[in-house]
Tab-separated table of C-alpha atoms and ligand atoms in Angstrom:
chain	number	residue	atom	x	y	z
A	1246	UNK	CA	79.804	112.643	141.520
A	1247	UNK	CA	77.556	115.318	141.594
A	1248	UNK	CA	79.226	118.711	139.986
A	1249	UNK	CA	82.096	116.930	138.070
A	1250	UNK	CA	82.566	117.875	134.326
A	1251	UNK	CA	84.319	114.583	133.641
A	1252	UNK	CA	81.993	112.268	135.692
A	1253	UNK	CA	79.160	114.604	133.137
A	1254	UNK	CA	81.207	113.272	130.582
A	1255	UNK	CA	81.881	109.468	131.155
A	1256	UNK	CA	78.007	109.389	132.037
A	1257	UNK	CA	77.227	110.557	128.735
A	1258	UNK	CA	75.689	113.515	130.057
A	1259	UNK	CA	77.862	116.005	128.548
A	1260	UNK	CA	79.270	115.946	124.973
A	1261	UNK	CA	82.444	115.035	124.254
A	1262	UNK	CA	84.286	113.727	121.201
A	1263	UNK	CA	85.427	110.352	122.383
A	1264	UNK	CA	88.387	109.055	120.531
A	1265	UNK	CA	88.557	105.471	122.582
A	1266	UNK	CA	87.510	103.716	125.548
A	1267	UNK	CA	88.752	100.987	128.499
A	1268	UNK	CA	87.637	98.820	131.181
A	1269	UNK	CA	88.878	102.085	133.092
A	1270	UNK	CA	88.739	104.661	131.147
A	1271	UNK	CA	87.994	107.039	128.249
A	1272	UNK	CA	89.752	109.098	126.180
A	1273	UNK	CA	88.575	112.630	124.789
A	1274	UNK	CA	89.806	115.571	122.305
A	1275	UNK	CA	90.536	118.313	125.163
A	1276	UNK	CA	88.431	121.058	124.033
A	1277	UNK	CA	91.203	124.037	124.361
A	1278	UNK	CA	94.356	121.879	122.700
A	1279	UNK	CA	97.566	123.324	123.156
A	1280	UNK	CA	99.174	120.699	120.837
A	1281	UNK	CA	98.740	119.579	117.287
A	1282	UNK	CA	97.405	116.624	119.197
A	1283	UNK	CA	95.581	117.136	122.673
A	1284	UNK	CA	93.841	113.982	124.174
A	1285	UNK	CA	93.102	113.364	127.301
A	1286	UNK	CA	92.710	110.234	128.958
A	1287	UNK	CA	90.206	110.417	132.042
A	1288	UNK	CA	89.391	107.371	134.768
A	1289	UNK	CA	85.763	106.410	135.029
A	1290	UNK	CA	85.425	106.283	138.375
A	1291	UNK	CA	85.953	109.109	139.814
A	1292	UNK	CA	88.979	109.984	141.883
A	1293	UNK	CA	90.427	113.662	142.663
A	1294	UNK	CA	93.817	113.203	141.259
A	1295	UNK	CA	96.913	110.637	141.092
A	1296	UNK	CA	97.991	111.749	144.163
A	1297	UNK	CA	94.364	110.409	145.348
A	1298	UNK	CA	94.881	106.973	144.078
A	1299	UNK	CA	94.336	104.218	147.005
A	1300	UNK	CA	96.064	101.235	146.662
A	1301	UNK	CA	92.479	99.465	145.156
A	1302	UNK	CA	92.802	101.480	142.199
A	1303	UNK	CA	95.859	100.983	141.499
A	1304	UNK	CA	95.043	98.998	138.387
A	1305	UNK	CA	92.791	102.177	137.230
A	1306	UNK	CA	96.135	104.288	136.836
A	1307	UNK	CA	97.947	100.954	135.060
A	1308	UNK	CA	94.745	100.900	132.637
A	1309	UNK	CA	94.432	104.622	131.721
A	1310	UNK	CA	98.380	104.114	130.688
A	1311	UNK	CA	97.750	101.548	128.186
A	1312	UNK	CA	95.130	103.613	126.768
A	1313	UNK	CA	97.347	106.695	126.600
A	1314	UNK	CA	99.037	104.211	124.607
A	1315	UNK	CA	96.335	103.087	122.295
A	1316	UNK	CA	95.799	106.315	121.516
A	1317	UNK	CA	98.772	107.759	120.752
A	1318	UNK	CA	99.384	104.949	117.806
A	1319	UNK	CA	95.796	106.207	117.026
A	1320	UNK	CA	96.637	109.632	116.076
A	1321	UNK	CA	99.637	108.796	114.965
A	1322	UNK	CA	102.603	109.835	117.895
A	1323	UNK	CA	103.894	106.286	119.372
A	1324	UNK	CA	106.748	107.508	118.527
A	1325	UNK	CA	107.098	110.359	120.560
A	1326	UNK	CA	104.419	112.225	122.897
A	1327	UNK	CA	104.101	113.742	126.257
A	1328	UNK	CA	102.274	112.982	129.413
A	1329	UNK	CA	101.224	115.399	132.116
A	1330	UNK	CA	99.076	114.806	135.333
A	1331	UNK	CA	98.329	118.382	136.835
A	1332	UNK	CA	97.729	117.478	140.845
A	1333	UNK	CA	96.255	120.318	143.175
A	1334	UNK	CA	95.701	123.937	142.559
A	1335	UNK	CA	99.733	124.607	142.556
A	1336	UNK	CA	100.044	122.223	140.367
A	1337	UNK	CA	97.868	123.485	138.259
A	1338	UNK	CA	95.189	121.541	138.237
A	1339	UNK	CA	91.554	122.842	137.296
A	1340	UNK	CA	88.978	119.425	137.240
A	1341	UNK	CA	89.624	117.591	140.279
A	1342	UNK	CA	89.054	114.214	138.303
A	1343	UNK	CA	91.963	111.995	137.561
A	1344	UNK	CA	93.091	112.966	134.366
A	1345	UNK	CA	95.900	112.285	131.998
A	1346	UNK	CA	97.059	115.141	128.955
A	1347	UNK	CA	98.627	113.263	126.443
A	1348	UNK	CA	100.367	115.747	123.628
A	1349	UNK	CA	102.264	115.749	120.979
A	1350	UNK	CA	102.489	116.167	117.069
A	1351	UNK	CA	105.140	118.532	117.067
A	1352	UNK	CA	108.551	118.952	118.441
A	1353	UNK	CA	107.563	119.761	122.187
A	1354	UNK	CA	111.167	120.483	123.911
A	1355	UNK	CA	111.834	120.663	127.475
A	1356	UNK	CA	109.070	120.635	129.931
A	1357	UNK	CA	109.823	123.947	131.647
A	1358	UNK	CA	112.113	126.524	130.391
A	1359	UNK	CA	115.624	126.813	132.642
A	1360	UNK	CA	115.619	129.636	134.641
A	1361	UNK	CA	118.914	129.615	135.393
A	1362	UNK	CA	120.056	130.741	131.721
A	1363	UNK	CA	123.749	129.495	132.127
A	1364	UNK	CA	124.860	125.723	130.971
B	785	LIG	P1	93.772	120.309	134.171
B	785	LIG	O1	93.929	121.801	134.108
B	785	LIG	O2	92.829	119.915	135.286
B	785	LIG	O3	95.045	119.556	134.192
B	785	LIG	O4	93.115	119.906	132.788
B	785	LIG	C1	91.786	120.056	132.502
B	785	LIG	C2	91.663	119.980	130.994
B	785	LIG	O5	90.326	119.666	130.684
B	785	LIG	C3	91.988	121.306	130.290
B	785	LIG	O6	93.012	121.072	129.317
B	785	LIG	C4	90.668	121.714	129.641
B	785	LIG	O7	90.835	122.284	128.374
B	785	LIG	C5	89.912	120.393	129.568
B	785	LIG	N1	88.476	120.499	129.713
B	785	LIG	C6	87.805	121.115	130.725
B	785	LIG	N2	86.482	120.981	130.558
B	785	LIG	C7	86.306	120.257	129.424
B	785	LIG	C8	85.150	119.802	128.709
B	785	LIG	O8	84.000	120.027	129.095
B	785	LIG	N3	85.359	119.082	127.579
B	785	LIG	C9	86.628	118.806	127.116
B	785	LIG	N4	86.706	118.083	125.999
B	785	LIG	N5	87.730	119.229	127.755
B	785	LIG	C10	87.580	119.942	128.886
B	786	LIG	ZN1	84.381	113.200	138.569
């Protein structure tokens, strides 16, 4: 697709330090990590988001898992890591490619802070 960073990417057409690849997908350094470890696995065809996925590409979602996998015993966190698929602007979402933040190497707590500050 025309205009897509990550399509740029799994084209070759844009640098990107590639840690491993799938049937499905690739998986690169993000280049602004907010973790020790910062990977993120993207689908080579492209699709906007998860919430995109038709039920023919299915197995694309099932494939970029098992490569989050892969790579977290690559760097080292199988043991513990986090996953994160932003969907839509108020989700936070900023490439409109189907993308998957893996993170960890260091003690990452709870997701979102409590905002109700009682037990
Ligand atoms: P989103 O905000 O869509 O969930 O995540 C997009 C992620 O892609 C961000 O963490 C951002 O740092 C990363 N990113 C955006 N453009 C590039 C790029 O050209 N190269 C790399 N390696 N990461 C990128
Ligand atoms: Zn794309």
């Amino acid at each position: 697709m025309d205009d897509c960073v990550f399509c740029s990417i799994v084209a070759g057409q844009l640098p990107a330090e590639v840690l491993a690849t799938s049937s499905e997908a690739i998986a690169i350094q993000d280049r602004n990590p907010v973790a020790p470890v910062h990977a993120l696995v993207i689908s080579k065809r492209h699709v906007e988001s998860v919430h995109a996925i038709g039920k023919e590409d299915e197995h694309v979602l099932m494939d970029c898992l098992r490569l989050v996998r892969h790579v977290a015993d690559l760097q080292g966190v199988g043991d513990g890591y986090r996953i994160l698929s932003n969907v839509g602007l108020q989700g936070g979402q900023t490439v409109f490619h189907l993308h998957i933040h893996l993170l960890g190497g260091t003690e990452l707590g709870p997701l979102l802070p409590s905002k109700q500050g009682g037990t």
